[in-house]
Amino acid sequence: MSAPTSQVQSETAPKTLASSSLAGPLLILVFAVSQALRDVYFGFIFQRVDFFAVLLIAFGLSALGFGLWTLLREPEQIAILRKDMGAVVAMNVTTALAWSCFFFALSQIEPAIVNTIHSGMAPLTVLALAAFGIKLGGSGATNRLERLSYGVMAASLVALWVVVLSGASGAQGKTFAGQLAALAALLVSGSMITLSLLYSKRLHDIGATSASITSVRYLLTIVLAAAMTWHDTRQGGGLARIDGFIDFTTIAIAAVALIVIPLFALQAGIGRTPHLTGQVIRALGPVLVFAAQPLDSRLSWSTPTLLCICVYSAAIIAANVFHGWRR
């Protein structure tokens, strides 16, 4: 005899739940691993190509591809997105600010430092919002050990500012003013991308799919990048610095492989992962970025950078462990 339906469901449910609970973190881990190559590669590319041109190529292709998918395969998603246009607009504004500031910083300072400060701002933003009574999914209260861990993490970010401004980082040849502006931009990029993910998760909660959210998430970014690229091209920069069709194709393929696809994996992952957990996984990326930096010959070894990143990683892992114990 076959088992009763209720018994079968009770036996299979734990496996299903386990698989579902792992899917989100694994997708975010894919993003964390791929961002190492992304930051090192585009940090090199931005030395000759304006970052707004890369933004236009990457997110133009993203919006085109996922927009066609949504229109042809998921047309009902358009009505779902219209239910919360406020979230769609807010997601576009925060995303445009985040990526513009992040890519600017990547053109000025060491990729591992860019990634660390950008990533570190995410959990700090979650905690800062929670202190003002704005609770994000999965954040909750923190205990003394968690707060201590985040305090150490914040101190490591301050130390990275000192590393950059004192000239001890692995990227040389940039002006003090440019590096200071880049560090300030990272405070904006890290906090804005956190808010952007919050709004995208809100759209997930009303039934929007990852593809439909991705199709509309970068519209303002594309408009801003197109305007700046048009202006820069007239001045001899922008698309004019891309050396022919092969160079354009190479950058476009890299943009899809290292930006568009990993961001889609992140978009799919955040809908299945508590917010703070997702931010902690993403914050482990700086170690991978530092390990990939030897691929760029213009970057030198920086022991102070490595030490700060190790302290940062240890602190964020400790915070994650203490958070898990408390829950």
XYZ file of C-alpha atoms in Angstrom:
327
model
C 0.000 0.000 0.000
C 1.116 3.529 -0.658
C 1.557 5.849 2.279
C -1.179 8.388 3.010
C -0.741 11.739 1.293
C -0.142 13.577 4.581
C 2.626 11.132 5.509
C 4.333 11.510 2.133
C 4.216 15.276 2.448
C 5.690 15.163 5.936
C 8.530 12.944 4.720
C 9.382 15.020 1.653
C 8.808 18.485 3.105
C 12.111 18.714 5.038
C 14.120 17.979 1.874
C 12.144 20.519 -0.106
C 12.539 23.163 2.574
C 16.241 22.438 2.896
C 16.724 22.724 -0.854
C 14.779 25.985 -0.941
C 16.667 27.441 2.015
C 20.016 26.670 0.385
C 19.099 28.030 -3.046
C 19.131 31.680 -1.988
C 22.492 31.676 -0.182
C 24.095 29.655 -2.995
C 22.910 32.137 -5.619
C 24.310 35.023 -3.589
C 27.563 33.068 -3.201
C 27.781 32.826 -7.018
C 27.565 36.605 -7.087
C 30.243 36.953 -4.399
C 32.679 34.728 -6.304
C 32.090 36.367 -9.694
C 32.502 39.892 -8.349
C 36.203 39.203 -7.743
C 36.864 38.925 -11.477
C 34.407 41.734 -12.184
C 36.103 44.278 -9.954
C 39.646 43.451 -11.052
C 38.778 43.340 -14.769
C 36.756 46.538 -14.857
C 39.142 48.325 -12.516
C 41.701 47.755 -15.291
C 39.296 48.682 -18.112
C 38.317 51.950 -16.419
C 41.866 53.222 -16.797
C 41.113 53.833 -20.493
C 37.309 53.556 -20.922
C 34.824 55.843 -19.148
C 32.797 53.876 -16.621
C 29.510 55.387 -17.831
C 30.093 53.730 -21.211
C 30.444 50.356 -19.486
C 27.321 51.045 -17.430
C 25.422 51.786 -20.643
C 26.609 48.593 -22.347
C 26.063 46.304 -19.351
C 22.674 47.503 -18.209
C 21.420 48.291 -21.693
C 21.925 44.636 -22.624
C 20.413 43.562 -19.298
C 17.247 45.633 -19.737
C 16.883 44.511 -23.361
C 17.289 40.812 -22.608
C 15.136 40.608 -19.496
C 12.627 43.082 -20.927
C 12.017 40.854 -23.953
C 11.785 37.804 -21.681
C 9.181 39.527 -19.504
C 7.097 40.740 -22.452
C 7.153 37.399 -24.275
C 7.140 34.867 -21.419
C 5.769 36.702 -18.374
C 3.482 39.510 -19.623
C 1.349 39.235 -16.477
C 4.343 40.562 -14.529
C 3.776 44.046 -15.935
C 0.536 44.350 -13.949
C 2.294 43.088 -10.806
C 5.048 45.702 -11.105
C 2.420 48.421 -11.550
C 0.989 47.558 -8.138
C 3.960 49.212 -6.423
C 5.383 51.820 -8.780
C 6.784 53.644 -5.781
C 9.110 50.712 -5.105
C 10.055 50.524 -8.799
C 10.985 54.220 -8.891
C 12.862 54.083 -5.572
C 14.718 50.961 -6.744
C 15.792 52.772 -9.927
C 17.024 55.861 -8.068
C 19.016 53.925 -5.463
C 20.423 51.549 -8.090
C 21.603 54.402 -10.328
C 23.319 56.118 -7.392
C 24.884 52.863 -6.191
C 26.405 51.752 -9.490
C 27.564 55.198 -10.590
C 29.375 55.737 -7.290
C 30.763 52.189 -7.222
C 32.203 52.322 -10.746
C 33.659 55.777 -10.120
C 35.430 54.456 -7.024
C 36.688 51.446 -8.974
C 38.372 53.797 -11.444
C 40.281 55.511 -8.626
C 41.361 53.046 -5.937
C 42.337 49.415 -5.332
C 39.506 46.971 -6.247
C 39.733 44.989 -2.989
C 39.333 48.186 -0.977
C 36.428 49.299 -3.139
C 34.698 45.973 -2.638
C 35.349 45.888 1.108
C 34.005 49.354 1.896
C 31.077 48.933 -0.497
C 30.159 45.545 0.996
C 30.773 46.621 4.578
C 28.378 49.529 4.259
C 25.527 47.097 3.572
C 25.190 45.448 7.026
C 26.018 48.770 8.697
C 23.132 50.349 6.769
C 20.817 47.530 7.880
C 21.813 48.085 11.506
C 21.564 51.862 11.237
C 18.046 51.603 9.825
C 17.113 49.132 12.580
C 18.341 51.640 15.181
C 15.765 54.091 13.801
C 13.009 51.487 13.966
C 13.147 50.412 10.297
C 13.400 46.622 10.446
C 14.560 44.832 7.319
C 13.766 41.161 6.742
C 15.889 38.923 8.946
C 17.729 41.750 10.710
C 16.016 41.854 14.095
C 17.723 42.960 17.288
C 21.432 42.479 17.909
C 23.205 41.407 21.069
C 26.411 42.764 22.570
C 28.709 40.326 20.740
C 27.144 41.168 17.382
C 27.491 44.881 18.022
C 31.124 44.371 19.043
C 31.785 42.457 15.809
C 30.214 45.173 13.703
C 32.219 47.762 15.626
C 35.448 45.952 14.700
C 34.248 45.731 11.104
C 33.554 49.479 11.024
C 37.033 50.141 12.451
C 38.566 48.063 9.634
C 36.742 50.248 7.098
C 38.125 53.383 8.745
C 41.591 51.803 8.609
C 41.166 51.252 4.868
C 40.523 54.976 4.461
C 43.887 55.573 6.160
C 45.574 52.997 3.903
C 44.294 54.724 0.770
C 44.918 58.324 1.801
C 48.406 57.541 3.149
C 49.447 55.990 -0.174
C 49.908 52.483 1.250
C 47.349 50.744 -0.976
C 48.111 48.581 -3.998
C 46.931 51.195 -6.529
C 49.230 54.139 -7.174
C 49.235 57.138 -9.495
C 45.896 58.681 -8.481
C 45.409 62.117 -6.938
C 44.578 62.587 -3.260
C 41.385 64.462 -4.182
C 40.280 61.697 -6.546
C 40.860 58.994 -3.937
C 39.070 60.988 -1.242
C 36.088 61.485 -3.557
C 36.100 57.765 -4.349
C 36.066 56.823 -0.665
C 33.134 59.163 -0.052
C 31.336 57.700 -3.085
C 31.617 54.226 -1.559
C 29.637 55.350 1.472
C 26.853 56.255 -0.941
C 27.164 53.138 -3.110
C 27.104 50.692 -0.199
C 24.093 52.253 1.499
C 22.161 52.823 -1.736
C 22.611 49.249 -3.006
C 21.259 48.010 0.325
C 18.141 50.137 -0.060
C 17.850 49.030 -3.690
C 17.838 45.376 -2.633
C 15.225 46.200 0.009
C 12.888 47.630 -2.639
C 13.498 44.716 -4.992
C 12.676 42.280 -2.191
C 9.463 44.215 -1.590
C 8.539 43.612 -5.216
C 9.386 39.922 -4.774
C 6.935 39.806 -1.888
C 4.021 40.910 -4.084
C 4.787 38.250 -6.711
C 7.270 39.886 -9.083
C 9.824 37.513 -10.601
C 13.570 38.070 -10.705
C 13.456 38.541 -14.490
C 10.734 41.182 -14.398
C 12.453 43.114 -11.605
C 15.748 43.023 -13.501
C 13.998 44.292 -16.646
C 13.024 47.579 -14.934
C 15.675 47.961 -12.249
C 18.313 49.739 -14.375
C 16.176 52.076 -16.496
C 17.307 55.266 -14.732
C 20.895 53.993 -14.721
C 20.698 53.556 -18.505
C 19.297 57.068 -19.023
C 22.021 58.593 -16.830
C 24.781 56.528 -18.471
C 23.516 57.371 -21.981
C 23.509 61.102 -21.231
C 27.005 61.039 -19.716
C 28.375 58.793 -22.474
C 26.980 61.097 -25.166
C 28.610 64.076 -23.443
C 31.925 62.276 -22.924
C 32.011 60.980 -26.514
C 31.672 64.526 -27.832
C 34.723 65.412 -25.727
C 36.748 62.510 -27.131
C 35.924 60.038 -24.342
C 32.967 57.723 -23.819
C 32.475 55.231 -26.635
C 35.295 56.905 -28.590
C 37.810 55.217 -26.263
C 36.593 51.738 -27.204
C 39.027 50.482 -29.830
C 36.809 49.050 -32.548
C 34.251 46.249 -32.794
C 36.389 43.517 -31.204
C 37.111 45.673 -28.154
C 33.413 46.566 -27.868
C 32.400 42.891 -28.157
C 34.938 41.855 -25.514
C 33.670 44.467 -23.065
C 30.044 43.547 -23.828
C 30.667 39.825 -23.210
C 32.549 40.598 -19.998
C 29.719 42.885 -18.892
C 27.141 40.137 -19.414
C 29.263 37.403 -17.816
C 30.590 39.411 -14.863
C 27.808 41.939 -14.201
C 24.454 40.988 -15.726
C 24.324 37.238 -14.985
C 25.765 37.486 -11.430
C 23.363 40.336 -10.628
C 20.484 38.167 -11.800
C 21.759 35.406 -9.495
C 21.851 37.957 -6.663
C 18.361 39.181 -7.555
C 17.065 35.597 -7.456
C 18.939 34.907 -4.220
C 17.744 37.873 -2.167
C 14.136 36.792 -2.575
C 15.004 33.504 -0.874
C 17.390 34.784 1.806
C 16.951 36.856 5.014
C 18.313 40.325 4.337
C 21.157 40.380 6.848
C 22.234 36.849 5.878
C 22.471 37.903 2.240
C 24.520 40.956 3.143
C 26.926 38.883 5.239
C 27.552 36.437 2.372
C 28.183 39.303 -0.008
C 30.590 40.848 2.483
C 32.911 37.825 2.160
C 33.768 38.865 -1.416
C 36.711 41.192 -0.641
C 39.033 38.286 0.138
C 38.338 36.844 -3.312
C 38.888 40.231 -4.942
C 42.265 40.618 -3.250
C 43.236 37.107 -4.389
C 42.353 38.018 -7.996
C 44.252 41.333 -8.043
C 47.553 39.833 -9.317
C 45.754 39.440 -12.669
C 46.118 43.236 -13.041
C 49.804 44.105 -13.394
C 49.265 47.747 -12.407
C 48.296 46.665 -8.863
C 51.026 45.956 -6.330
C 50.921 43.825 -3.185
C 49.710 45.783 -0.164
C 50.124 44.168 3.240
C 48.085 46.890 5.006
C 45.177 46.245 2.612
C 45.331 42.508 3.266
C 45.448 42.964 7.050
C 42.420 45.260 7.018
C 40.487 42.849 4.805
C 41.345 39.912 7.100
C 40.118 41.849 10.152
C 36.994 42.824 8.231
C 36.279 39.237 7.165
C 36.881 37.856 10.664
C 34.539 40.457 12.145
C 31.746 39.815 9.646
C 32.026 36.044 10.098
C 31.915 36.476 13.883
C 28.831 38.673 13.584
C 27.184 36.009 11.436
C 27.997 33.270 13.955
C 26.704 35.317 16.898
C 23.589 36.187 14.919
C 22.990 32.483 14.262
C 23.456 31.566 17.920
C 20.987 34.220 18.998
C 18.352 33.005 16.542
